[in-house]
Structure formats: C-alpha cells, structure tokens
JSON list of C-alpha atoms in Angstrom, two decimals:
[
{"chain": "A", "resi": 1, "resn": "UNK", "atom": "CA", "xyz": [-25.61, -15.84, -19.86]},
{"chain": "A", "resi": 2, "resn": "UNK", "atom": "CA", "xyz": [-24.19, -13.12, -20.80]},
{"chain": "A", "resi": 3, "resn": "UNK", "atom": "CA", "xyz": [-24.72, -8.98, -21.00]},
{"chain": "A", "resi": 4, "resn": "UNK", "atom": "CA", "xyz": [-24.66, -7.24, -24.46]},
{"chain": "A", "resi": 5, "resn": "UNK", "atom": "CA", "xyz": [-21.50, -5.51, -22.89]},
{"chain": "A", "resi": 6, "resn": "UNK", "atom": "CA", "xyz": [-19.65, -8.91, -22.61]},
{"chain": "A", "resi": 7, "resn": "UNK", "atom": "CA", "xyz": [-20.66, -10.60, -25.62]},
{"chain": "A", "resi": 8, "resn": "UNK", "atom": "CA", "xyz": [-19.61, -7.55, -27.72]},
{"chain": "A", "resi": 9, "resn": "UNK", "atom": "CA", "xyz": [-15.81, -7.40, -25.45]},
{"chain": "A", "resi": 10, "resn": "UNK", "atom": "CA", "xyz": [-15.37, -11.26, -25.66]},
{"chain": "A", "resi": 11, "resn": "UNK", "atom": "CA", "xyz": [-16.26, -10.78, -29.27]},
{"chain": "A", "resi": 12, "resn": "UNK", "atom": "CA", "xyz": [-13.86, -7.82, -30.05]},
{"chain": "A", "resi": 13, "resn": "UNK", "atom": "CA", "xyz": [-11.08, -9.46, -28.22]},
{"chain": "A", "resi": 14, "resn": "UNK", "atom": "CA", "xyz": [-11.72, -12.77, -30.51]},
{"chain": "A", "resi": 15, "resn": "UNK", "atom": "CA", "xyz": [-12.02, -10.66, -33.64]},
{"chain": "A", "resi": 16, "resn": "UNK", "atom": "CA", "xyz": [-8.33, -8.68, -33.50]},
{"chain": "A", "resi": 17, "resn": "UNK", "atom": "CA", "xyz": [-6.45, -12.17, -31.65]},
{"chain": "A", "resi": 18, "resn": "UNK", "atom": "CA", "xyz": [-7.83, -13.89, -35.19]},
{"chain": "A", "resi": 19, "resn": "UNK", "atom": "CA", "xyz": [-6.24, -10.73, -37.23]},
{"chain": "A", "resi": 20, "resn": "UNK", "atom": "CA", "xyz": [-3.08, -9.56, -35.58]},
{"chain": "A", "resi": 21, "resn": "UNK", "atom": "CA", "xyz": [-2.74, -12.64, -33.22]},
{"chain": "A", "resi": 22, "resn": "UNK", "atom": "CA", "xyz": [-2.42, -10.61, -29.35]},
{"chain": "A", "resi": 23, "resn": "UNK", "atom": "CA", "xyz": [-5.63, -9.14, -27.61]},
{"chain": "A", "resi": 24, "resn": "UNK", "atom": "CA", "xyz": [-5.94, -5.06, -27.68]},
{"chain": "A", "resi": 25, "resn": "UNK", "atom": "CA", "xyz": [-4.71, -2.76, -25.12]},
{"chain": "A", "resi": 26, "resn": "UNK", "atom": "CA", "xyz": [-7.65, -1.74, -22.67]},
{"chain": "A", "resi": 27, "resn": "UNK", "atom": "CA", "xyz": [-7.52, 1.21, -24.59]},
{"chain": "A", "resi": 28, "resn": "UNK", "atom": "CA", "xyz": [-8.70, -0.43, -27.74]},
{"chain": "A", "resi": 29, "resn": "UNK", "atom": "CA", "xyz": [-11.51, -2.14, -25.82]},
{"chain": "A", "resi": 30, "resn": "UNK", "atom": "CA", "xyz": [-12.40, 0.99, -24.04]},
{"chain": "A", "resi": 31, "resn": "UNK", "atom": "CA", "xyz": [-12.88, 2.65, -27.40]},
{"chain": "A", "resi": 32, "resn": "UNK", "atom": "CA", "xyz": [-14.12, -0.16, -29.02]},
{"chain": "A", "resi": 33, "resn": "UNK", "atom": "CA", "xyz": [-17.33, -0.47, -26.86]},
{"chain": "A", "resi": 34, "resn": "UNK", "atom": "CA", "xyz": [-17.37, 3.33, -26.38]},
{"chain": "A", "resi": 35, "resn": "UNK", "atom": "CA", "xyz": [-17.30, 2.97, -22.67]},
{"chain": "A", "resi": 36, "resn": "UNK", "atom": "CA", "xyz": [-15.48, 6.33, -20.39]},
{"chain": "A", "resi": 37, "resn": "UNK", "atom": "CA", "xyz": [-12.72, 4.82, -18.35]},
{"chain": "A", "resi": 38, "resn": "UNK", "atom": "CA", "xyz": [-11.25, 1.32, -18.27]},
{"chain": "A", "resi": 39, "resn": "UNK", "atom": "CA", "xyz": [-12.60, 0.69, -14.88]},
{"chain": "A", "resi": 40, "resn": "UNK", "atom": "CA", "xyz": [-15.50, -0.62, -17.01]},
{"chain": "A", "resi": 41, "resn": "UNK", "atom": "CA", "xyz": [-13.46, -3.04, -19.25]},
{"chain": "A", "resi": 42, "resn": "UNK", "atom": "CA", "xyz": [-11.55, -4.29, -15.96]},
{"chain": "A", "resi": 43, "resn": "UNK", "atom": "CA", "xyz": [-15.50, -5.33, -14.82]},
{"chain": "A", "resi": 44, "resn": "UNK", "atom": "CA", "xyz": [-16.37, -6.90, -17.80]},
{"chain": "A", "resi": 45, "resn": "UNK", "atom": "CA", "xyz": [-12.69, -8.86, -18.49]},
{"chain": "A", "resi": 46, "resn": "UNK", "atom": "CA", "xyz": [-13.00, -9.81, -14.76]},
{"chain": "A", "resi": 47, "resn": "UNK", "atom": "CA", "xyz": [-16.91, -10.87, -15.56]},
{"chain": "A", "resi": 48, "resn": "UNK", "atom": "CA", "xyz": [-15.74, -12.68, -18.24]},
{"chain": "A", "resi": 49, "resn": "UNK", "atom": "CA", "xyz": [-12.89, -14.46, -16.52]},
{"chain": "A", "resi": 50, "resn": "UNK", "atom": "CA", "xyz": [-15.65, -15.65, -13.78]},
{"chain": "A", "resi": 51, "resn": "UNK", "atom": "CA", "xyz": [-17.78, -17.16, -16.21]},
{"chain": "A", "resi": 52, "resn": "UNK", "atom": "CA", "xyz": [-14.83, -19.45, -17.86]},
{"chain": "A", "resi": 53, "resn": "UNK", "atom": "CA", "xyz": [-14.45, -17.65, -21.48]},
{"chain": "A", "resi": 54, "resn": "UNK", "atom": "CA", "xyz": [-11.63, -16.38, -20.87]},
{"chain": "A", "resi": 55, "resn": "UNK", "atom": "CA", "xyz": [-8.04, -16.85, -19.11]},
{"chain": "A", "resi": 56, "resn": "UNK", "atom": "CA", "xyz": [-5.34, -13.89, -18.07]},
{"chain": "A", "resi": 57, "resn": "UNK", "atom": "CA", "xyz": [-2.15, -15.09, -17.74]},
{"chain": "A", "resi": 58, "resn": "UNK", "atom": "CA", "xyz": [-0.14, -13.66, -14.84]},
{"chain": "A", "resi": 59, "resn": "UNK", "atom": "CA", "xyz": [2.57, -11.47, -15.04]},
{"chain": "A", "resi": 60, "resn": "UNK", "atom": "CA", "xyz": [2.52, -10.75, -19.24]},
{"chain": "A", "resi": 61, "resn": "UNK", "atom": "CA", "xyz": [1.20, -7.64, -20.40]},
{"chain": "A", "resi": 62, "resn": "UNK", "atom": "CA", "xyz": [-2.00, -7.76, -22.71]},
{"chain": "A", "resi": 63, "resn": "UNK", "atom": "CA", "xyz": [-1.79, -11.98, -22.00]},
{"chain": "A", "resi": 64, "resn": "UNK", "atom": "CA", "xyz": [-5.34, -13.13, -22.37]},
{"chain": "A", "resi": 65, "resn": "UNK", "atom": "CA", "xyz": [-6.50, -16.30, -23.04]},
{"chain": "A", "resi": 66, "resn": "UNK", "atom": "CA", "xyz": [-9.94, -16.91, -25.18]},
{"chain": "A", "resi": 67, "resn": "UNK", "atom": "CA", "xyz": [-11.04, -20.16, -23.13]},
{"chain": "A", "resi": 68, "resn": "UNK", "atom": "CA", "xyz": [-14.26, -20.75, -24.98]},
{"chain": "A", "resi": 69, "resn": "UNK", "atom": "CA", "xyz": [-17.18, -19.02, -26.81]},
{"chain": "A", "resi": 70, "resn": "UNK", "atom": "CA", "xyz": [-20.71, -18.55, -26.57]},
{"chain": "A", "resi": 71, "resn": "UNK", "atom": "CA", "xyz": [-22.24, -21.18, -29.46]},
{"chain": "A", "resi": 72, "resn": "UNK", "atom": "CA", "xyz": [-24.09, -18.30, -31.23]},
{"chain": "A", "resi": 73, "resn": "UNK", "atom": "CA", "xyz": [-20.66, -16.64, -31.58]},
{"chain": "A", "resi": 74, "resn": "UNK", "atom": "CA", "xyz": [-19.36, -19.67, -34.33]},
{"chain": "A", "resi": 75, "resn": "UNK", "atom": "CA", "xyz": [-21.53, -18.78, -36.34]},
{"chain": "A", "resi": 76, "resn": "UNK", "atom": "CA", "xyz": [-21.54, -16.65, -39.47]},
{"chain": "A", "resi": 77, "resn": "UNK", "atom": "CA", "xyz": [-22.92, -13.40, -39.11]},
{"chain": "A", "resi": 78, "resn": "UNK", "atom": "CA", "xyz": [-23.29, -13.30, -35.54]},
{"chain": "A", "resi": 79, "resn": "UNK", "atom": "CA", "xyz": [-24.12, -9.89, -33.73]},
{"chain": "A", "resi": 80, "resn": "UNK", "atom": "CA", "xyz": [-24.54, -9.72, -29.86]},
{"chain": "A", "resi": 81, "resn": "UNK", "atom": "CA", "xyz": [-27.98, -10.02, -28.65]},
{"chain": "A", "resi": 82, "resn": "UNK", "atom": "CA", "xyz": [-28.98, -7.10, -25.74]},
{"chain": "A", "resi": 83, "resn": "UNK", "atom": "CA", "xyz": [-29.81, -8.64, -23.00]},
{"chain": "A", "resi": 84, "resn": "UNK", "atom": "CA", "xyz": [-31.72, -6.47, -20.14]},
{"chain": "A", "resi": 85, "resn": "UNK", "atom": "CA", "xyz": [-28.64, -6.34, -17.52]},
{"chain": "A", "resi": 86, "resn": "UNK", "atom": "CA", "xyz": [-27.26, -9.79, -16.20]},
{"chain": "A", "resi": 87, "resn": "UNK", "atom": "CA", "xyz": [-30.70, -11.14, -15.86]},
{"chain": "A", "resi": 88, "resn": "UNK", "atom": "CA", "xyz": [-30.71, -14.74, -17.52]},
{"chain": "A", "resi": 89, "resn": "UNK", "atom": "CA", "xyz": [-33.60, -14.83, -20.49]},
{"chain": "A", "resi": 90, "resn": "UNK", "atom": "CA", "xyz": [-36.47, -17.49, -20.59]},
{"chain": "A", "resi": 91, "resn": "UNK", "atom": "CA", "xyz": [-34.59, -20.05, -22.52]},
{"chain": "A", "resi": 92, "resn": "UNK", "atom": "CA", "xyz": [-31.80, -22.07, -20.76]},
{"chain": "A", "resi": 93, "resn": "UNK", "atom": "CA", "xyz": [-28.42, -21.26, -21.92]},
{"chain": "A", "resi": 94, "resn": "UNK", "atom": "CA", "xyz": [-26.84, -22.98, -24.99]},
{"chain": "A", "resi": 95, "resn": "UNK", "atom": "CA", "xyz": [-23.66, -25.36, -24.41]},
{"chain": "A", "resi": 96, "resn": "UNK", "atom": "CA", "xyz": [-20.51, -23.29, -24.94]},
{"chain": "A", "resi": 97, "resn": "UNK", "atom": "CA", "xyz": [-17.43, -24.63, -27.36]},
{"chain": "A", "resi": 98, "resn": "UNK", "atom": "CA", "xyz": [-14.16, -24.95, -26.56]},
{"chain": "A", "resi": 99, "resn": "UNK", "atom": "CA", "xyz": [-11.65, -23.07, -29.07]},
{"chain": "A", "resi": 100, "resn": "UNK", "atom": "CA", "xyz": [-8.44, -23.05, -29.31]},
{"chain": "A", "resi": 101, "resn": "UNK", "atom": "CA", "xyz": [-6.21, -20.78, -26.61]},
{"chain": "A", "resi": 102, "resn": "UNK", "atom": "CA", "xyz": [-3.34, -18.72, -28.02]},
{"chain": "A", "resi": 103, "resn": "UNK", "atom": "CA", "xyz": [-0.15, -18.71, -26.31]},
{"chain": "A", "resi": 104, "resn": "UNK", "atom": "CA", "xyz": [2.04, -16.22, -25.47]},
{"chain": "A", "resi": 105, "resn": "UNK", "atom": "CA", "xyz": [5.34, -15.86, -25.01]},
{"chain": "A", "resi": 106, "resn": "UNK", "atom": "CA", "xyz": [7.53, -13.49, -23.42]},
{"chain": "A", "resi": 107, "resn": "UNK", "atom": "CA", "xyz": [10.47, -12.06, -25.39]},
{"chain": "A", "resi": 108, "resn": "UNK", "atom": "CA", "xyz": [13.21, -9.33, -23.73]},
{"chain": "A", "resi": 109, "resn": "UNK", "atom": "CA", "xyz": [12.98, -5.80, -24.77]},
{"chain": "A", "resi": 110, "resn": "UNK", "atom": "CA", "xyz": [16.66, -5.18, -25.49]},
{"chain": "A", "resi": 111, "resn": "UNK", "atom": "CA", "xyz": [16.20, -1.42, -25.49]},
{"chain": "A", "resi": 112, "resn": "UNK", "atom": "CA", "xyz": [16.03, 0.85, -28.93]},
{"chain": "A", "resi": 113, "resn": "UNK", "atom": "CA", "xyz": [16.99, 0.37, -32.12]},
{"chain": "A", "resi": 114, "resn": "UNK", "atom": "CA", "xyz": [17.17, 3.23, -34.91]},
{"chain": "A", "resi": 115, "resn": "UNK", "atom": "CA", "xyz": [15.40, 3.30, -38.25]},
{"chain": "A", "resi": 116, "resn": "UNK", "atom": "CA", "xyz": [17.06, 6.56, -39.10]},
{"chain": "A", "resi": 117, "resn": "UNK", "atom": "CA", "xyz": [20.73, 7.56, -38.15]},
{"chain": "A", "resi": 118, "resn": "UNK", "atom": "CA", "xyz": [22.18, 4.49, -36.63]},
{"chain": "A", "resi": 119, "resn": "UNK", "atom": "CA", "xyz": [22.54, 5.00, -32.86]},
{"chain": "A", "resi": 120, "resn": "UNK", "atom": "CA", "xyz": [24.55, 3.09, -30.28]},
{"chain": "A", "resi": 121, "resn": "UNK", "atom": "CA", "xyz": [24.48, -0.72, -29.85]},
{"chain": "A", "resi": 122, "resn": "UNK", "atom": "CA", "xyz": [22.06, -1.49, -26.75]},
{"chain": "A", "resi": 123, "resn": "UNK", "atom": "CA", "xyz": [22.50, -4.86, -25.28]},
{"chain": "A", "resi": 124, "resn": "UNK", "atom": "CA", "xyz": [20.40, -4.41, -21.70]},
{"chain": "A", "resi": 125, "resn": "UNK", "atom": "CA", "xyz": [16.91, -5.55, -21.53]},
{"chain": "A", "resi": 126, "resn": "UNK", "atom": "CA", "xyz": [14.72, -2.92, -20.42]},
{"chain": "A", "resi": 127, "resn": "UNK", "atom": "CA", "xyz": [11.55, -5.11, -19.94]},
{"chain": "A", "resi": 128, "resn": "UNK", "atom": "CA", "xyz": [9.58, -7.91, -21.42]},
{"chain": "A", "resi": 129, "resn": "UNK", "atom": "CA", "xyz": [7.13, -8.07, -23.66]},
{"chain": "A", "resi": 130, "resn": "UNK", "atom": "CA", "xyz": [4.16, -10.95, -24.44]},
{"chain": "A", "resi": 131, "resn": "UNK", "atom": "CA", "xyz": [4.53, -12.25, -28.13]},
{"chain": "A", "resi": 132, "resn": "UNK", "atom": "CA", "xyz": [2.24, -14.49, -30.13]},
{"chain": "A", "resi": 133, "resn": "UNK", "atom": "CA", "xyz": [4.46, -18.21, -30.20]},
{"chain": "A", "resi": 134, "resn": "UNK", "atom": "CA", "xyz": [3.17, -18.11, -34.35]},
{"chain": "A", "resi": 135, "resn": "UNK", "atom": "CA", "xyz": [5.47, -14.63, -34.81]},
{"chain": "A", "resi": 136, "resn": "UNK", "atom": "CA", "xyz": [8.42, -16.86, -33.66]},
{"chain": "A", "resi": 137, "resn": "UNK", "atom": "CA", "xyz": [9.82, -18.86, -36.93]},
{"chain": "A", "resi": 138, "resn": "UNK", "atom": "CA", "xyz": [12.23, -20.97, -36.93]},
{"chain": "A", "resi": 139, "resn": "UNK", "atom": "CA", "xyz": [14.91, -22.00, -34.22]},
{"chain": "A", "resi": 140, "resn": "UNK", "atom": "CA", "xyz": [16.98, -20.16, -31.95]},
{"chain": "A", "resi": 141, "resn": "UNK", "atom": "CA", "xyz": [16.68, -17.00, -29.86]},
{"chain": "A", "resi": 142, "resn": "UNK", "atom": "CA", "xyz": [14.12, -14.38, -30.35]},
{"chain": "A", "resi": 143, "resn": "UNK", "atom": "CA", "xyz": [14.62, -10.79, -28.24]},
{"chain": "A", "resi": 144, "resn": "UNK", "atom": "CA", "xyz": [12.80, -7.55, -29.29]},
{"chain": "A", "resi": 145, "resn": "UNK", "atom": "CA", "xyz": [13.85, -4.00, -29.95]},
{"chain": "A", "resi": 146, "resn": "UNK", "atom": "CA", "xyz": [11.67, -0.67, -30.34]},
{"chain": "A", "resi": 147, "resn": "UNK", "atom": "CA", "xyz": [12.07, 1.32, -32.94]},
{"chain": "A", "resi": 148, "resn": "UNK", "atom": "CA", "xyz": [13.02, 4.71, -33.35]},
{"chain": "A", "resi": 149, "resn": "UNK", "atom": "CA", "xyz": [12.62, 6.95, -36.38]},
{"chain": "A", "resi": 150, "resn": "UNK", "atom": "CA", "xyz": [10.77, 6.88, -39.74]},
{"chain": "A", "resi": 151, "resn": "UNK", "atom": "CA", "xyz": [13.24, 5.40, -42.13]},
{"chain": "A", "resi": 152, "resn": "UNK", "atom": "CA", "xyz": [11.36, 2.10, -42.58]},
{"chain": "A", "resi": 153, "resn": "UNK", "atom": "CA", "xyz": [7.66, 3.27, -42.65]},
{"chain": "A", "resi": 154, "resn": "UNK", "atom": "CA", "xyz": [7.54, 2.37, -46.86]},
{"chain": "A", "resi": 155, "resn": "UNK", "atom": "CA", "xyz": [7.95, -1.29, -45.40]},
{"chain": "A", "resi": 156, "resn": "UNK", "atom": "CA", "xyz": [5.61, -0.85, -42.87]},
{"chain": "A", "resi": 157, "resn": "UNK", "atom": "CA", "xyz": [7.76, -0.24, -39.87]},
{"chain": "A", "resi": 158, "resn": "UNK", "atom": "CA", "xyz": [6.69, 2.98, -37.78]},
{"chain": "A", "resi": 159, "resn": "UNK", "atom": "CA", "xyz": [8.37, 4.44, -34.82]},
{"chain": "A", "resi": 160, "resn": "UNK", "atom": "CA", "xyz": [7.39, 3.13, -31.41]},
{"chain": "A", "resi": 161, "resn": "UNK", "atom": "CA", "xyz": [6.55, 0.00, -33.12]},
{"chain": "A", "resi": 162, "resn": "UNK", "atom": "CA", "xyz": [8.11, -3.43, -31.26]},
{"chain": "A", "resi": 163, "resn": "UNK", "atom": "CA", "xyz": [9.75, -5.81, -33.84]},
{"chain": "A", "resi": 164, "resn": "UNK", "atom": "CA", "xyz": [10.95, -9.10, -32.78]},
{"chain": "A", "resi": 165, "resn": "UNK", "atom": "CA", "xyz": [14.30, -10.33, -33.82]},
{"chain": "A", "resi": 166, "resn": "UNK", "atom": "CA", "xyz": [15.70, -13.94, -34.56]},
{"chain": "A", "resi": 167, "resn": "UNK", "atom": "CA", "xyz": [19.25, -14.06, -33.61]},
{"chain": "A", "resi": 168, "resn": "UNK", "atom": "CA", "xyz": [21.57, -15.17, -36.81]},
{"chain": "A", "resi": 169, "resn": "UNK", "atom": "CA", "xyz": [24.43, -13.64, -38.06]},
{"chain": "A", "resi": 170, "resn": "UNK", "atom": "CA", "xyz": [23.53, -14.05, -41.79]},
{"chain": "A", "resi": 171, "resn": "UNK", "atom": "CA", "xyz": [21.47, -12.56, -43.94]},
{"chain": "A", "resi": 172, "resn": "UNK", "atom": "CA", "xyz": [19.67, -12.75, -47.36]},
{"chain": "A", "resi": 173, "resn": "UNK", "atom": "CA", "xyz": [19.35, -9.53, -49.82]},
{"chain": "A", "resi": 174, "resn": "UNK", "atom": "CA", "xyz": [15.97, -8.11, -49.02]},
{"chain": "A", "resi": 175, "resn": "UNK", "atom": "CA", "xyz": [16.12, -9.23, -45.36]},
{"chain": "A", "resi": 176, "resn": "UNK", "atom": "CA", "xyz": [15.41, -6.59, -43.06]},
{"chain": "A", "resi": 177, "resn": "UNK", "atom": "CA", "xyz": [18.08, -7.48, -40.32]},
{"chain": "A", "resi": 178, "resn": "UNK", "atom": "CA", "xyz": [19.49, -5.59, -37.57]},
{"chain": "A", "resi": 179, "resn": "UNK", "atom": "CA", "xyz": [22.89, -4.46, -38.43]},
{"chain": "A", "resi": 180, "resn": "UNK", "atom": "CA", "xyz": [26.22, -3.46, -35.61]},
{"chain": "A", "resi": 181, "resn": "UNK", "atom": "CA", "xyz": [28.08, -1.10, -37.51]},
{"chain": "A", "resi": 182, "resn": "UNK", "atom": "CA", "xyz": [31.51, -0.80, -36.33]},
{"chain": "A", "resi": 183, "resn": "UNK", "atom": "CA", "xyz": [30.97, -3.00, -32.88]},
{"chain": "A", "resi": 184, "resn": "UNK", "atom": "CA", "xyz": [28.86, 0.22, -31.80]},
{"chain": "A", "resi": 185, "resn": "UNK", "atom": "CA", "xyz": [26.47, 1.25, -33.99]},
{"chain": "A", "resi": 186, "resn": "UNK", "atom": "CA", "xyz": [22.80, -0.67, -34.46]},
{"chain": "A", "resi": 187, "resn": "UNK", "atom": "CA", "xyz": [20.57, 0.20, -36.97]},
{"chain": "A", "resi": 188, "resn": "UNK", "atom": "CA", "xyz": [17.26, -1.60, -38.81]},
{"chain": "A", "resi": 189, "resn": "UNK", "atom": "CA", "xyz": [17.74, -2.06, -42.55]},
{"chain": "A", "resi": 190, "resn": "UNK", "atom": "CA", "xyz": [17.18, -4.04, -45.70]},
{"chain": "A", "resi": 191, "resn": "UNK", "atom": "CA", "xyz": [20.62, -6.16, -46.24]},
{"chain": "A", "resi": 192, "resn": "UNK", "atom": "CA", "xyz": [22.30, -6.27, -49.47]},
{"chain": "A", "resi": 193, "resn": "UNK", "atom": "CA", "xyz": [25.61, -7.85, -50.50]},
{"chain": "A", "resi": 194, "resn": "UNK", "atom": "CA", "xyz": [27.62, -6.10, -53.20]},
{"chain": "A", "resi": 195, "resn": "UNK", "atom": "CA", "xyz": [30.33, -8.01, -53.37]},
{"chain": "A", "resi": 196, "resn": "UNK", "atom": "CA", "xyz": [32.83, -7.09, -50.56]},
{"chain": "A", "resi": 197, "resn": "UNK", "atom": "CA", "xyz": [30.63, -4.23, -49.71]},
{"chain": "A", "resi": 198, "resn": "UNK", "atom": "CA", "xyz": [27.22, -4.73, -47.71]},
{"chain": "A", "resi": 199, "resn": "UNK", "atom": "CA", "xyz": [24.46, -1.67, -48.44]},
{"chain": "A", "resi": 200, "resn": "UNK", "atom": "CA", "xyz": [22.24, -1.15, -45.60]},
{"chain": "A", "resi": 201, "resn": "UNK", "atom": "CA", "xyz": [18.73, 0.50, -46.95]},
{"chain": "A", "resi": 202, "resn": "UNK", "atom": "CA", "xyz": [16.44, 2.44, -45.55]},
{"chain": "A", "resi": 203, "resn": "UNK", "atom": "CA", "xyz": [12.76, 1.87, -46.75]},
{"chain": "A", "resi": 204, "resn": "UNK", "atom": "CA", "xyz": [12.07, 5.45, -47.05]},
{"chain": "A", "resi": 205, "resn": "UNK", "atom": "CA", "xyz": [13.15, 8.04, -50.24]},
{"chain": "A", "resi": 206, "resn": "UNK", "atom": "CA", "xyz": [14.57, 10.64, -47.46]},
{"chain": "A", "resi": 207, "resn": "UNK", "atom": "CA", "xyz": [17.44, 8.18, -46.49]},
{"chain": "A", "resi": 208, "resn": "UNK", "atom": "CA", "xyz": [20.27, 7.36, -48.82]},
{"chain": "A", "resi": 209, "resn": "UNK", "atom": "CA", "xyz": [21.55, 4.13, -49.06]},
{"chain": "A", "resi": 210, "resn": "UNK", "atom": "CA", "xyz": [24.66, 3.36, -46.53]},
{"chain": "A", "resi": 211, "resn": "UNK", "atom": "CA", "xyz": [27.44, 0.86, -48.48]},
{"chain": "A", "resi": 212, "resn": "UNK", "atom": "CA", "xyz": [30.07, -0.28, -45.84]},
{"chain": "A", "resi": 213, "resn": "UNK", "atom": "CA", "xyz": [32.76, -2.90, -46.45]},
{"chain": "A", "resi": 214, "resn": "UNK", "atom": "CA", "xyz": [31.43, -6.37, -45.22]},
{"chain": "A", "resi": 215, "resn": "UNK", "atom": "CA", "xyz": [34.24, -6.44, -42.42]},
{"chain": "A", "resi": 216, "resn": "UNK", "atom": "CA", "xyz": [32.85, -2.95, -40.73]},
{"chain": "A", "resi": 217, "resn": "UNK", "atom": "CA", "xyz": [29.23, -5.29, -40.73]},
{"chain": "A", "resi": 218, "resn": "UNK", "atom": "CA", "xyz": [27.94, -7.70, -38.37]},
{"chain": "A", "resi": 219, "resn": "UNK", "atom": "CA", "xyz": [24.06, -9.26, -38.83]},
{"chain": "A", "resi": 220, "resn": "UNK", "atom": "CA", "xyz": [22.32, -9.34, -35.06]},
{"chain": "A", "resi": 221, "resn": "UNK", "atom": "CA", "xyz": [19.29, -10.42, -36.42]},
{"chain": "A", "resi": 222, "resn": "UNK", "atom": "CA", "xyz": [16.84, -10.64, -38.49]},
{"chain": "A", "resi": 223, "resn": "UNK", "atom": "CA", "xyz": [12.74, -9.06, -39.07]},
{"chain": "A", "resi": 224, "resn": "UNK", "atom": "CA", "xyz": [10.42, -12.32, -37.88]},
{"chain": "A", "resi": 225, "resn": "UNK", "atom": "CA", "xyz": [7.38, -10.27, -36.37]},
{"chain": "A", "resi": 226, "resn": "UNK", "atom": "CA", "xyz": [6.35, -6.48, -35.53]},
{"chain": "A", "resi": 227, "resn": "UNK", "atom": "CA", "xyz": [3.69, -5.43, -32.59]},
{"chain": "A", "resi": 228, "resn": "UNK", "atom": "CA", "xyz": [2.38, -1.93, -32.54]},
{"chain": "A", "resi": 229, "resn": "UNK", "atom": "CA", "xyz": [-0.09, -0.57, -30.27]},
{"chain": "A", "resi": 230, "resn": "UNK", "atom": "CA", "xyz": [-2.45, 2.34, -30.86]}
]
C-alpha cells in the first residue's frame, strides 16, 4: 500500500511521461508535491522503486521506468486517497497492472548550436543525454545540440532547450535543419531552396532572412524532437 505522498509522485511522474514522453526533473516533482528539498522525492522514488512501480535505469539522467500502477490509478478520475503514514488500511490491497515501460535512449550532446548569429561548427560531445526512443523517426543517426539564442522561439524553440537531430544532408523547404555555413559556421534554421540560392530563416521578426548560394551550404541535420527542462 501506498502513502498519499507516493501515489500522488507515481501519479505525477505517469501524468507528464504520457504528455511530453520523459519523467520531470526532481525539481518538477519537488514542486509538484510542494515538498522543501529533494531529499524527500529521493525517499519516495526510492520507496517507490522498493515496492516494484517503478524502475531507474542506471547511468541516464531523468531515466525512470513506470513498472506498474496501483489499479485505482486506471481509472478515470482517479485522485490519491490519504492514507495515515505507511500503515496498510483494513482492506487487503488490490492486484496491481502491468503498463507499458518507456524506453530511453541515450543520444550525444554535440555541444551548442546558435539560433541567432551563427557561431562556430562544434563537433565534440560534451555529454549524453536520455531521449524518449518515440522522438527518434526514421533511420540513421540521431545526436543532440543545445540551443543558444532566441531566433526560433515563434516555432517554439527557446534557448537552453535540447533538440535532437537526425543526421541527413538534405532537406525539405520548411524543415528546420541544422545548417554548416562555410565548413565553420552552424546555425538552426528553417531551409528554403531558391533556386541556386538556399535562405536560412529565423522564426523570429528580429532576424532577417540569410540567402547563401547552395555551394557555401551543407544540411547536418534535421529538427526530429526538442527536450526542455524547467
């Protein structure tokens, strides 16, 4: 059985793996059940792990596993029941379902990229990140970059955010790829062809469109999936 606490983490960490498809920072689940340090979420993840609902995966950050669920939880409308401490209540506990675990995957970080004034190519991984398999389309390889500046935020695209990258070195107009601009500059932009010319657009009114001839051009990539954390 388990404490109000636990049902309302387990049921928080279910709720935002259904919507954005990785479990929250500690932060999130600190705020979340408006506890004061995350001392108390490491009790109640490690609580939870005892009891079999959920799974941390070793050496990922934010890699968690949902294992299975209370029955009460699949249904509609459910709201955690208080339960007085970790004392089990009169009636035996109900059999718990098995759901489906979400894997991770991790992806190399391969540094910065710009969304702003294009900055210089970076091609060593600074660290790895865990990233839903589902954000991964397609075949090939799959690295991330963060992002720096604000040129992108009218499609959705902040700085700090993570996006992940297929590798392909073609593009579609309207893709959002990551361009190399004369072998040393890399920059995130919407791709156009104009002919022999290639415009590179920002998705913000501050930042003019750049229109380079195709040969000055090469396509690193292209948008598949963007993590941000709060």
């Amino acid at each position: 059985m388990l404490t109000r606490k636990q049902l309302e983490l387990l049921d928080f960490i279910r709720t935002r793996m259904d919507r954005d498809g990785v479990p929250p920072s500690f932060d999130e689940m600190k705020e979340a059940l408006d506890l004061r340090s995350k001392s108390g979420i490491h009790r109640l993840i490690t609580a939870l792990e005892e009891r079999g609902f959920i799974r941390r995966l070793a050496h990922r950050a934010r890699a968690i596993e949902i294992v299975k669920l209370p029955e009460a939880m699949e249904k509609p409308g459910f709201s955690p029941r208080v339960i007085a401490g970790d004392r089990p209540q009169a009636d035996p506990p109900r059999s718990a379902m098995p759901v489906q675990a979400i894997h991770a995957l991790e992806l190399p970080v391969m540094g910065r990229i710009a969304a702003g004034v294009p900055i210089e190519a970076i091609s060593e991984i600074s660290h790895h990140i865990a990233v839903p398999g589902t954000m991964l389309s397609g075949q090939g390889q799959h690295y991330a970059l963060e992002v720096r500046g604000d040129s992108m935020i009218d499609a959705g695209i902040n700085d700090g955010d993570i996006v992940v990258i297929r590798e392909q070195a073609t593009a579609n107009n309207g893709d959002i790829v990551v361009a190399l601009v004369d072998d040393s500059e890399a920059t995130l932009k919407r791709y156009r062809r104009k002919g022999s010319m290639i415009a590179l657009e920002a998705a913000n009114p501050a930042y003019e469109p750049r229109v380079l001839p195709e040969a000055r051009v090469k396509v690193q990539g292209r948008l598949v999936g963007l993590i941000r954390s709060y």
